[in-house]
PDB file of C-alpha atoms in Angstrom:
ATOM      1  CA  MET J   1      20.364 -36.789 -33.470  1.00  0.00           C
ATOM      2  CA  SER J   2      17.586 -38.809 -31.967  1.00  0.00           C
ATOM      3  CA  GLU J   3      14.009 -37.513 -31.941  1.00  0.00           C
ATOM      4  CA  GLY J   4      13.984 -37.462 -28.102  1.00  0.00           C
ATOM      5  CA  VAL J   5      17.118 -35.386 -27.891  1.00  0.00           C
ATOM      6  CA  SER J   6      15.778 -33.049 -30.568  1.00  0.00           C
ATOM      7  CA  ASN J   7      12.492 -32.534 -28.693  1.00  0.00           C
ATOM      8  CA  ASP J   8      14.419 -31.880 -25.459  1.00  0.00           C
ATOM      9  CA  LEU J   9      16.525 -29.205 -27.180  1.00  0.00           C
ATOM     10  CA  ASN J  10      13.367 -27.635 -28.691  1.00  0.00           C
ATOM     11  CA  SER J  11      11.766 -27.591 -25.318  1.00  0.00           C
ATOM     12  CA  GLU J  12      14.785 -25.961 -23.694  1.00  0.00           C
ATOM     13  CA  SER J  13      14.913 -23.406 -26.534  1.00  0.00           C
ATOM     14  CA  ASN J  14      11.217 -22.536 -26.120  1.00  0.00           C
ATOM     15  CA  ALA J  15      11.642 -22.250 -22.371  1.00  0.00           C
ATOM     16  CA  SER J  16      14.624 -19.996 -22.748  1.00  0.00           C
ATOM     17  CA  HIS J  17      12.681 -17.878 -25.291  1.00  0.00           C
ATOM     18  CA  ASP J  18       9.738 -17.575 -22.844  1.00  0.00           C
ATOM     19  CA  GLU J  19      12.098 -16.584 -20.042  1.00  0.00           C
ATOM     20  CA  LEU J  20      13.671 -13.944 -22.242  1.00  0.00           C
ATOM     21  CA  ILE J  21      10.284 -12.465 -23.145  1.00  0.00           C
ATOM     22  CA  ILE J  22       9.297 -12.451 -19.453  1.00  0.00           C
ATOM     23  CA  GLN J  23      12.538 -10.780 -18.481  1.00  0.00           C
ATOM     24  CA  GLN J  24      12.151  -8.143 -21.199  1.00  0.00           C
ATOM     25  CA  HIS J  25       8.582  -7.485 -20.094  1.00  0.00           C
ATOM     26  CA  ARG J  26       9.780  -7.021 -16.482  1.00  0.00           C
ATOM     27  CA  GLU J  27      12.528  -4.648 -17.599  1.00  0.00           C
ATOM     28  CA  ILE J  28       9.990  -2.531 -19.521  1.00  0.00           C
ATOM     29  CA  GLU J  29       7.664  -2.483 -16.520  1.00  0.00           C
ATOM     30  CA  LYS J  30      10.530  -1.448 -14.271  1.00  0.00           C
ATOM     31  CA  GLU J  31      11.613   1.330 -16.640  1.00  0.00           C
ATOM     32  CA  ILE J  32       8.109   2.718 -16.761  1.00  0.00           C
ATOM     33  CA  SER J  33       7.691   2.374 -12.985  1.00  0.00           C
ATOM     34  CA  ASP J  34      10.972   4.049 -12.237  1.00  0.00           C
ATOM     35  CA  LYS J  35       9.888   7.202 -14.113  1.00  0.00           C
ATOM     36  CA  ILE J  36       6.926   7.610 -11.686  1.00  0.00           C
ATOM     37  CA  GLN J  37       7.502   9.224  -8.287  1.00  0.00           C
ATOM     38  CA  LEU J  38       7.209   6.954  -5.293  1.00  0.00           C
ATOM     39  CA  VAL J  39       4.586   9.404  -4.018  1.00  0.00           C
ATOM     40  CA  GLY J  40       3.379  12.074  -6.416  1.00  0.00           C
ATOM     41  CA  PRO J  41       2.080  15.631  -5.809  1.00  0.00           C
ATOM     42  CA  LYS J  42      -1.557  16.228  -4.982  1.00  0.00           C
ATOM     43  CA  GLU J  43      -3.528  16.685  -8.264  1.00  0.00           C
ATOM     44  CA  SER J  44      -7.027  17.678  -9.210  1.00  0.00           C
ATOM     45  CA  LEU J  45      -9.372  14.748  -9.714  1.00  0.00           C
ATOM     46  CA  SER J  46      -9.808  16.061 -13.262  1.00  0.00           C
ATOM     47  CA  THR J  47      -6.397  14.668 -14.126  1.00  0.00           C
ATOM     48  CA  LEU J  48      -7.775  11.202 -13.477  1.00  0.00           C
ATOM     49  CA  GLU J  49     -10.767  12.014 -15.629  1.00  0.00           C
ATOM     50  CA  SER J  50      -8.466  12.894 -18.535  1.00  0.00           C
ATOM     51  CA  GLU J  51      -7.056   9.341 -18.521  1.00  0.00           C
ATOM     52  CA  TYR J  52     -10.393   7.858 -19.500  1.00  0.00           C
ATOM     53  CA  VAL J  53     -11.770  10.224 -22.122  1.00  0.00           C
ATOM     54  CA  ASN J  54     -12.172   7.222 -24.451  1.00  0.00           C
ATOM     55  CA  ASP J  55     -13.423   4.840 -21.822  1.00  0.00           C
ATOM     56  CA  GLU J  56     -17.112   5.467 -21.070  1.00  0.00           C
ATOM     57  CA  ILE J  57     -17.311   3.034 -18.147  1.00  0.00           C
ATOM     58  CA  TYR J  58     -14.316   4.385 -16.228  1.00  0.00           C
ATOM     59  CA  LEU J  59     -15.052   7.916 -17.151  1.00  0.00           C
ATOM     60  CA  ARG J  60     -18.533   7.664 -15.641  1.00  0.00           C
ATOM     61  CA  LYS J  61     -17.036   6.235 -12.443  1.00  0.00           C
ATOM     62  CA  VAL J  62     -14.434   8.946 -12.115  1.00  0.00           C
ATOM     63  CA  GLN J  63     -17.204  11.542 -12.474  1.00  0.00           C
ATOM     64  CA  ALA J  64     -19.157   9.748  -9.710  1.00  0.00           C
ATOM     65  CA  LEU J  65     -16.297  10.584  -7.342  1.00  0.00           C
ATOM     66  CA  TYR J  66     -16.880  14.291  -7.725  1.00  0.00           C
ATOM     67  CA  GLY J  67     -18.608  15.889  -4.787  1.00  0.00           C
ATOM     68  CA  LYS J  68     -16.999  13.428  -2.387  1.00  0.00           C
ATOM     69  CA  TYR J  69     -13.392  13.842  -3.494  1.00  0.00           C
ATOM     70  CA  ASP J  70     -11.552  16.607  -5.289  1.00  0.00           C
ATOM     71  CA  SER J  71      -7.875  15.502  -5.299  1.00  0.00           C
ATOM     72  CA  ILE J  72      -5.698  12.456  -5.901  1.00  0.00           C
ATOM     73  CA  ARG J  73      -2.100  11.678  -5.095  1.00  0.00           C
ATOM     74  CA  ARG J  74      -0.524   8.890  -7.165  1.00  0.00           C
ATOM     75  CA  THR J  75       1.921   6.312  -5.977  1.00  0.00           C
ATOM     76  CA  ARG J  76       4.369   4.245  -8.000  1.00  0.00           C
ATOM     77  CA  PRO J  77       2.873   0.994  -9.296  1.00  0.00           C
ATOM     78  CA  ASP J  78       5.534  -1.310  -8.009  1.00  0.00           C
ATOM     79  CA  GLY J  79       3.614  -3.777  -5.851  1.00  0.00           C
ATOM     80  CA  ASN J  80       4.195  -1.684  -2.705  1.00  0.00           C
ATOM     81  CA  CYS J  81       1.557   0.900  -3.549  1.00  0.00           C
ATOM     82  CA  PHE J  82      -0.952  -0.027  -0.820  1.00  0.00           C
ATOM     83  CA  PHE J  83       1.601   0.141   2.020  1.00  0.00           C
ATOM     84  CA  ARG J  84       3.275   3.260   0.626  1.00  0.00           C
ATOM     85  CA  ALA J  85      -0.084   5.013   0.020  1.00  0.00           C
ATOM     86  CA  PHE J  86      -1.370   4.054   3.468  1.00  0.00           C
ATOM     87  CA  GLY J  87       1.848   5.157   5.213  1.00  0.00           C
ATOM     88  CA  PHE J  88       2.026   8.574   3.567  1.00  0.00           C
ATOM     89  CA  ALA J  89      -1.717   9.294   3.800  1.00  0.00           C
ATOM     90  CA  TYR J  90      -1.990   8.347   7.433  1.00  0.00           C
ATOM     91  CA  LEU J  91       1.123  10.242   8.553  1.00  0.00           C
ATOM     92  CA  GLU J  92       0.135  13.270   6.538  1.00  0.00           C
ATOM     93  CA  GLN J  93      -3.286  13.581   8.215  1.00  0.00           C
ATOM     94  CA  LEU J  94      -1.716  13.046  11.631  1.00  0.00           C
ATOM     95  CA  ILE J  95       0.119  16.399  11.147  1.00  0.00           C
ATOM     96  CA  SER J  96      -3.034  18.216  12.071  1.00  0.00           C
ATOM     97  CA  LYS J  97      -4.086  15.797  14.854  1.00  0.00           C
ATOM     98  CA  LYS J  98      -1.445  16.147  17.548  1.00  0.00           C
ATOM     99  CA  GLU J  99      -3.184  13.999  20.166  1.00  0.00           C
ATOM    100  CA  GLU J 100      -3.687  11.086  17.789  1.00  0.00           C
ATOM    101  CA  TYR J 101      -0.136  11.558  16.552  1.00  0.00           C
ATOM    102  CA  GLU J 102       1.280  11.174  20.074  1.00  0.00           C
ATOM    103  CA  SER J 103      -0.772   8.037  20.555  1.00  0.00           C
ATOM    104  CA  PHE J 104       0.450   6.589  17.285  1.00  0.00           C
ATOM    105  CA  ARG J 105       4.062   7.447  17.975  1.00  0.00           C
ATOM    106  CA  ASP J 106       3.855   5.619  21.253  1.00  0.00           C
ATOM    107  CA  ARG J 107       2.366   2.513  19.549  1.00  0.00           C
ATOM    108  CA  ALA J 108       5.033   2.696  16.858  1.00  0.00           C
ATOM    109  CA  ARG J 109       7.801   2.909  19.435  1.00  0.00           C
ATOM    110  CA  LYS J 110       6.524  -0.170  21.271  1.00  0.00           C
ATOM    111  CA  SER J 111       5.952  -2.153  18.092  1.00  0.00           C
ATOM    112  CA  LYS J 112       9.544  -3.264  17.850  1.00  0.00           C
ATOM    113  CA  ASP J 113       9.373  -5.265  21.086  1.00  0.00           C
ATOM    114  CA  GLN J 114       6.117  -6.862  19.930  1.00  0.00           C
ATOM    115  CA  LEU J 115       7.802  -7.988  16.699  1.00  0.00           C
ATOM    116  CA  ILE J 116      10.817  -9.269  18.532  1.00  0.00           C
ATOM    117  CA  ALA J 117       8.530 -11.271  20.783  1.00  0.00           C
ATOM    118  CA  LEU J 118       7.168 -12.966  17.627  1.00  0.00           C
ATOM    119  CA  SER J 119      10.740 -14.076  16.719  1.00  0.00           C
ATOM    120  CA  PHE J 120      11.413 -11.402  14.085  1.00  0.00           C
ATOM    121  CA  PRO J 121      15.202 -10.994  14.025  1.00  0.00           C
ATOM    122  CA  LYS J 122      16.267  -8.198  16.377  1.00  0.00           C
ATOM    123  CA  PHE J 123      19.414  -7.210  14.414  1.00  0.00           C
ATOM    124  CA  THR J 124      17.722  -6.431  11.129  1.00  0.00           C
ATOM    125  CA  LEU J 125      14.454  -5.210  12.708  1.00  0.00           C
ATOM    126  CA  GLU J 126      16.231  -2.423  14.611  1.00  0.00           C
ATOM    127  CA  ASP J 127      17.392  -0.732  11.399  1.00  0.00           C
ATOM    128  CA  PHE J 128      13.924  -0.716   9.894  1.00  0.00           C
ATOM    129  CA  HIS J 129      12.363   0.454  13.205  1.00  0.00           C
ATOM    130  CA  ASP J 130      14.903   3.279  13.597  1.00  0.00           C
ATOM    131  CA  VAL J 131      14.210   4.651  10.142  1.00  0.00           C
ATOM    132  CA  PHE J 132      10.392   4.240  10.558  1.00  0.00           C
ATOM    133  CA  MET J 133      10.568   6.252  13.797  1.00  0.00           C
ATOM    134  CA  GLU J 134      12.707   8.869  12.143  1.00  0.00           C
ATOM    135  CA  VAL J 135       9.971   9.330   9.547  1.00  0.00           C
ATOM    136  CA  VAL J 136       7.214   9.323  12.182  1.00  0.00           C
ATOM    137  CA  SER J 137       9.055  11.967  14.212  1.00  0.00           C
ATOM    138  CA  VAL J 138       8.832  14.379  11.253  1.00  0.00           C
ATOM    139  CA  VAL J 139       5.064  14.609  11.802  1.00  0.00           C
ATOM    140  CA  GLY J 140       5.552  16.277  15.120  1.00  0.00           C
ATOM    141  CA  ARG J 141       7.003  19.493  13.482  1.00  0.00           C
ATOM    142  CA  ASN J 142       5.003  22.518  12.448  1.00  0.00           C
ATOM    143  CA  ASP J 143       2.557  21.986   9.639  1.00  0.00           C
ATOM    144  CA  LYS J 144       4.405  23.384   6.642  1.00  0.00           C
ATOM    145  CA  GLU J 145       7.753  21.964   7.568  1.00  0.00           C
ATOM    146  CA  ALA J 146       6.287  18.535   8.383  1.00  0.00           C
ATOM    147  CA  ARG J 147       4.423  18.270   5.107  1.00  0.00           C
ATOM    148  CA  GLU J 148       7.452  19.252   3.063  1.00  0.00           C
ATOM    149  CA  GLN J 149       9.805  16.878   4.904  1.00  0.00           C
ATOM    150  CA  LEU J 150       7.376  13.964   4.915  1.00  0.00           C
ATOM    151  CA  TYR J 151       6.874  14.294   1.141  1.00  0.00           C
ATOM    152  CA  LYS J 152      10.600  14.461   0.589  1.00  0.00           C
ATOM    153  CA  MET J 153      11.325  11.391   2.705  1.00  0.00           C
ATOM    154  CA  PHE J 154       8.669   9.327   1.070  1.00  0.00           C
ATOM    155  CA  ASN J 155      10.351  10.069  -2.293  1.00  0.00           C
ATOM    156  CA  GLU J 156      13.760   9.029  -1.099  1.00  0.00           C
ATOM    157  CA  GLN J 157      14.050   5.308  -1.843  1.00  0.00           C
ATOM    158  CA  GLY J 158      15.872   4.462   1.371  1.00  0.00           C
ATOM    159  CA  TYR J 159      13.372   6.056   3.732  1.00  0.00           C
ATOM    160  CA  SER J 160      10.298   5.201   1.719  1.00  0.00           C
ATOM    161  CA  ASP J 161      11.124   1.545   1.251  1.00  0.00           C
ATOM    162  CA  TYR J 162      12.091   1.121   4.938  1.00  0.00           C
ATOM    163  CA  VAL J 163       8.647   2.482   5.902  1.00  0.00           C
ATOM    164  CA  VAL J 164       7.023  -0.005   3.547  1.00  0.00           C
ATOM    165  CA  VAL J 165       9.028  -2.909   4.954  1.00  0.00           C
ATOM    166  CA  TYR J 166       8.177  -2.021   8.466  1.00  0.00           C
ATOM    167  CA  LEU J 167       4.472  -1.668   7.718  1.00  0.00           C
ATOM    168  CA  ARG J 168       4.644  -5.061   6.053  1.00  0.00           C
ATOM    169  CA  LEU J 169       6.186  -6.553   9.190  1.00  0.00           C
ATOM    170  CA  ILE J 170       3.464  -5.004  11.358  1.00  0.00           C
ATOM    171  CA  ALA J 171       0.823  -6.556   9.081  1.00  0.00           C
ATOM    172  CA  SER J 172       2.653  -9.905   9.208  1.00  0.00           C
ATOM    173  CA  ALA J 173       2.870  -9.846  12.994  1.00  0.00           C
ATOM    174  CA  HIS J 174      -0.854  -9.180  13.328  1.00  0.00           C
ATOM    175  CA  LEU J 175      -1.694 -12.071  11.010  1.00  0.00           C
ATOM    176  CA  GLN J 176       0.541 -14.375  12.978  1.00  0.00           C
ATOM    177  CA  GLU J 177      -0.834 -13.253  16.356  1.00  0.00           C
ATOM    178  CA  LYS J 178      -4.365 -13.972  15.100  1.00  0.00           C
ATOM    179  CA  GLN J 179      -3.557 -16.908  12.839  1.00  0.00           C
ATOM    180  CA  GLU J 180      -6.368 -19.099  14.170  1.00  0.00           C
ATOM    181  CA  PHE J 181      -8.791 -16.564  12.674  1.00  0.00           C
ATOM    182  CA  TYR J 182      -6.892 -15.661   9.520  1.00  0.00           C
ATOM    183  CA  SER J 183      -6.174 -19.218   8.586  1.00  0.00           C
ATOM    184  CA  ASN J 184      -9.744 -19.456   7.308  1.00  0.00           C
ATOM    185  CA  PHE J 185      -8.930 -16.939   4.568  1.00  0.00           C
ATOM    186  CA  ILE J 186      -5.616 -18.330   3.319  1.00  0.00           C
ATOM    187  CA  GLU J 187      -5.853 -20.204   0.003  1.00  0.00           C
ATOM    188  CA  GLY J 188      -3.566 -22.808  -1.398  1.00  0.00           C
ATOM    189  CA  ASN J 189      -3.234 -25.061   1.644  1.00  0.00           C
ATOM    190  CA  ARG J 190      -0.701 -22.743   3.207  1.00  0.00           C
ATOM    191  CA  SER J 191      -0.208 -21.828   6.898  1.00  0.00           C
ATOM    192  CA  VAL J 192      -0.556 -18.234   8.000  1.00  0.00           C
ATOM    193  CA  ILE J 193       3.177 -18.098   8.642  1.00  0.00           C
ATOM    194  CA  ASP J 194       3.921 -19.439   5.108  1.00  0.00           C
ATOM    195  CA  PHE J 195       1.563 -16.875   3.662  1.00  0.00           C
ATOM    196  CA  CYS J 196       3.258 -14.055   5.626  1.00  0.00           C
ATOM    197  CA  HIS J 197       6.702 -15.119   4.431  1.00  0.00           C
ATOM    198  CA  GLN J 198       5.622 -15.452   0.828  1.00  0.00           C
ATOM    199  CA  GLU J 199       2.968 -12.792   0.327  1.00  0.00           C
ATOM    200  CA  VAL J 200       3.146 -10.089   3.041  1.00  0.00           C
ATOM    201  CA  GLU J 201       6.781  -9.552   4.107  1.00  0.00           C
ATOM    202  CA  PRO J 202       8.516  -9.516   0.711  1.00  0.00           C
ATOM    203  CA  MET J 203       8.752  -6.212  -1.133  1.00  0.00           C
ATOM    204  CA  TYR J 204       6.911  -5.742  -4.450  1.00  0.00           C
ATOM    205  CA  LYS J 205       4.185  -8.262  -3.463  1.00  0.00           C
ATOM    206  CA  GLU J 206       0.733  -6.824  -4.229  1.00  0.00           C
ATOM    207  CA  SER J 207      -1.836  -6.410  -1.458  1.00  0.00           C
ATOM    208  CA  ASP J 208      -5.257  -7.861  -1.128  1.00  0.00           C
ATOM    209  CA  HIS J 209      -7.993  -7.483   1.436  1.00  0.00           C
ATOM    210  CA  ILE J 210      -6.209  -9.599   4.002  1.00  0.00           C
ATOM    211  CA  HIS J 211      -3.194  -7.278   3.952  1.00  0.00           C
ATOM    212  CA  ILE J 212      -5.400  -4.234   4.445  1.00  0.00           C
ATOM    213  CA  ILE J 213      -7.463  -5.777   7.220  1.00  0.00           C
ATOM    214  CA  ALA J 214      -4.300  -6.872   9.061  1.00  0.00           C
ATOM    215  CA  LEU J 215      -2.627  -3.489   8.872  1.00  0.00           C
ATOM    216  CA  CYS J 216      -5.708  -1.492   9.826  1.00  0.00           C
ATOM    217  CA  SER J 217      -6.475  -3.785  12.712  1.00  0.00           C
ATOM    218  CA  ALA J 218      -2.895  -3.739  13.990  1.00  0.00           C
ATOM    219  CA  LEU J 219      -2.719   0.031  13.986  1.00  0.00           C
ATOM    220  CA  ASN J 220      -6.395   0.725  14.737  1.00  0.00           C
ATOM    221  CA  VAL J 221      -6.689   2.953  11.664  1.00  0.00           C
ATOM    222  CA  LYS J 222      -9.921   3.254   9.623  1.00  0.00           C
ATOM    223  CA  VAL J 223      -9.513   3.067   5.792  1.00  0.00           C
ATOM    224  CA  ARG J 224     -12.002   3.484   3.012  1.00  0.00           C
ATOM    225  CA  VAL J 225     -11.085   2.023  -0.327  1.00  0.00           C
ATOM    226  CA  LYS J 226     -13.026   3.099  -3.454  1.00  0.00           C
ATOM    227  CA  TYR J 227     -12.942   0.273  -5.976  1.00  0.00           C
ATOM    228  CA  MET J 228     -13.063   1.160  -9.665  1.00  0.00           C
ATOM    229  CA  ASP J 229     -13.914  -1.741 -11.912  1.00  0.00           C
ATOM    230  CA  ARG J 230     -15.946  -2.528 -15.053  1.00  0.00           C
ATOM    231  CA  GLY J 231     -19.062  -3.457 -13.222  1.00  0.00           C
ATOM    232  CA  GLU J 232     -22.364  -2.066 -14.421  1.00  0.00           C
ATOM    233  CA  ALA J 233     -23.007   0.204 -11.417  1.00  0.00           C
ATOM    234  CA  SER J 234     -22.217   3.849 -12.083  1.00  0.00           C
ATOM    235  CA  GLU J 235     -21.071   4.428  -8.514  1.00  0.00           C
ATOM    236  CA  VAL J 236     -17.591   3.532  -7.309  1.00  0.00           C
ATOM    237  CA  MET J 237     -18.091   0.933  -4.589  1.00  0.00           C
ATOM    238  CA  ALA J 238     -16.617   1.699  -1.181  1.00  0.00           C
ATOM    239  CA  HIS J 239     -15.253  -0.846   1.265  1.00  0.00           C
ATOM    240  CA  ASP J 240     -14.288   0.176   4.821  1.00  0.00           C
ATOM    241  CA  PHE J 241     -11.564  -1.491   6.792  1.00  0.00           C
ATOM    242  CA  PRO J 242     -12.026  -2.860   9.456  1.00  0.00           C
ATOM    243  CA  GLU J 243     -15.486  -3.958   8.329  1.00  0.00           C
ATOM    244  CA  GLU J 244     -17.478  -3.025  11.441  1.00  0.00           C
ATOM    245  CA  GLU J 245     -19.740   0.055  11.125  1.00  0.00           C
ATOM    246  CA  THR J 246     -17.612   3.130  10.693  1.00  0.00           C
ATOM    247  CA  SER J 247     -18.672   6.714  10.921  1.00  0.00           C
ATOM    248  CA  GLU J 248     -17.389   9.143   8.311  1.00  0.00           C
ATOM    249  CA  SER J 249     -15.453  11.156  10.915  1.00  0.00           C
ATOM    250  CA  ASN J 250     -13.440   8.058  11.928  1.00  0.00           C
ATOM    251  CA  ILE J 251     -12.070   7.360   8.469  1.00  0.00           C
ATOM    252  CA  ALA J 252      -8.389   8.352   8.417  1.00  0.00           C
ATOM    253  CA  VAL J 253      -7.260   7.248   4.993  1.00  0.00           C
ATOM    254  CA  HIS J 254      -9.127   7.216   1.699  1.00  0.00           C
ATOM    255  CA  LEU J 255      -7.633   5.189  -1.206  1.00  0.00           C
ATOM    256  CA  LEU J 256      -8.632   4.619  -4.798  1.00  0.00           C
ATOM    257  CA  TYR J 257      -8.212   1.059  -6.155  1.00  0.00           C
ATOM    258  CA  ARG J 258      -7.866   0.356  -9.799  1.00  0.00           C
ATOM    259  CA  PRO J 259      -7.033  -3.178 -10.838  1.00  0.00           C
ATOM    260  CA  GLY J 260      -3.597  -3.885  -9.281  1.00  0.00           C
ATOM    261  CA  HIS J 261      -2.992  -0.403  -7.932  1.00  0.00           C
ATOM    262  CA  TYR J 262      -3.734   1.953  -5.034  1.00  0.00           C
ATOM    263  CA  ASP J 263      -3.584   5.781  -5.026  1.00  0.00           C
ATOM    264  CA  ILE J 264      -4.565   8.284  -2.307  1.00  0.00           C
ATOM    265  CA  LEU J 265      -7.859  10.179  -2.467  1.00  0.00           C
ATOM    266  CA  TYR J 266      -8.655  13.437  -0.668  1.00  0.00           C
ATOM    267  CA  PRO J 267     -12.217  14.234   0.406  1.00  0.00           C
ATOM    268  CA  SER J 268     -13.758  17.418  -0.912  1.00  0.00           C
ATOM    269  CA  THR J 269     -14.287  18.558   2.656  1.00  0.00           C
ATOM    270  CA  PRO J 270     -12.786  17.062   5.853  1.00  0.00           C
ATOM    271  CA  ASN J 271     -14.205  13.714   6.866  1.00  0.00           C
ATOM    272  CA  THR J 272     -16.689  13.248   4.066  1.00  0.00           C
TER     273      THR J 272
END
């Protein structure tokens, strides 16, 4: 066997071995992820603190959240966590805001035509929109029934994933409508449309600032994200979306970001 052929075989063997390791890693991640609820129950913030008893930096930052927040609701770490957390948290708080709910339901109903106008395929879009509206309609029931049903639907893969898909499409549509502006923030010499097809619309793609800005702007919803990292500051830095000055009372959704993942935070008292 010639040296060239031998080297080629070794390269193929190494590549196959690397692919096998990657595949095994993905299977392990999926197995762990599948054991976590799509949207978990509301828990005391102290359960988050217990995760970092041996991590002084993160423990200090969790403790800094006390006083402002008292509860957390976890979401499955599957790449869809931002959209799932946003969807559940926003619809949940609309249960007690009937006027805002009616306005949102009207916008949601009209969104299908807006997406079709941007050349999203009508045939597949209708299924996602119908399921999305079915979930949205639950919010219009009485408080207890609405909360129980919303939680149940967000933990049924079919309903929950359809909501995520539709929110991804809304974000994509907004980016494409405003592509002259957003093109300044797209890296890698890609067009906004390419970015949407590759990074926004597909399931399991993690979200960055541009995804959050697009969705919040499209739905006119104020979101505050608390970012936990290993920076020296003892406080957990907050970032509001959209970025214009926002009063506390206008913030509809509070999220906690830890590297690669979003969970839902609940203020200690309303609108704080």
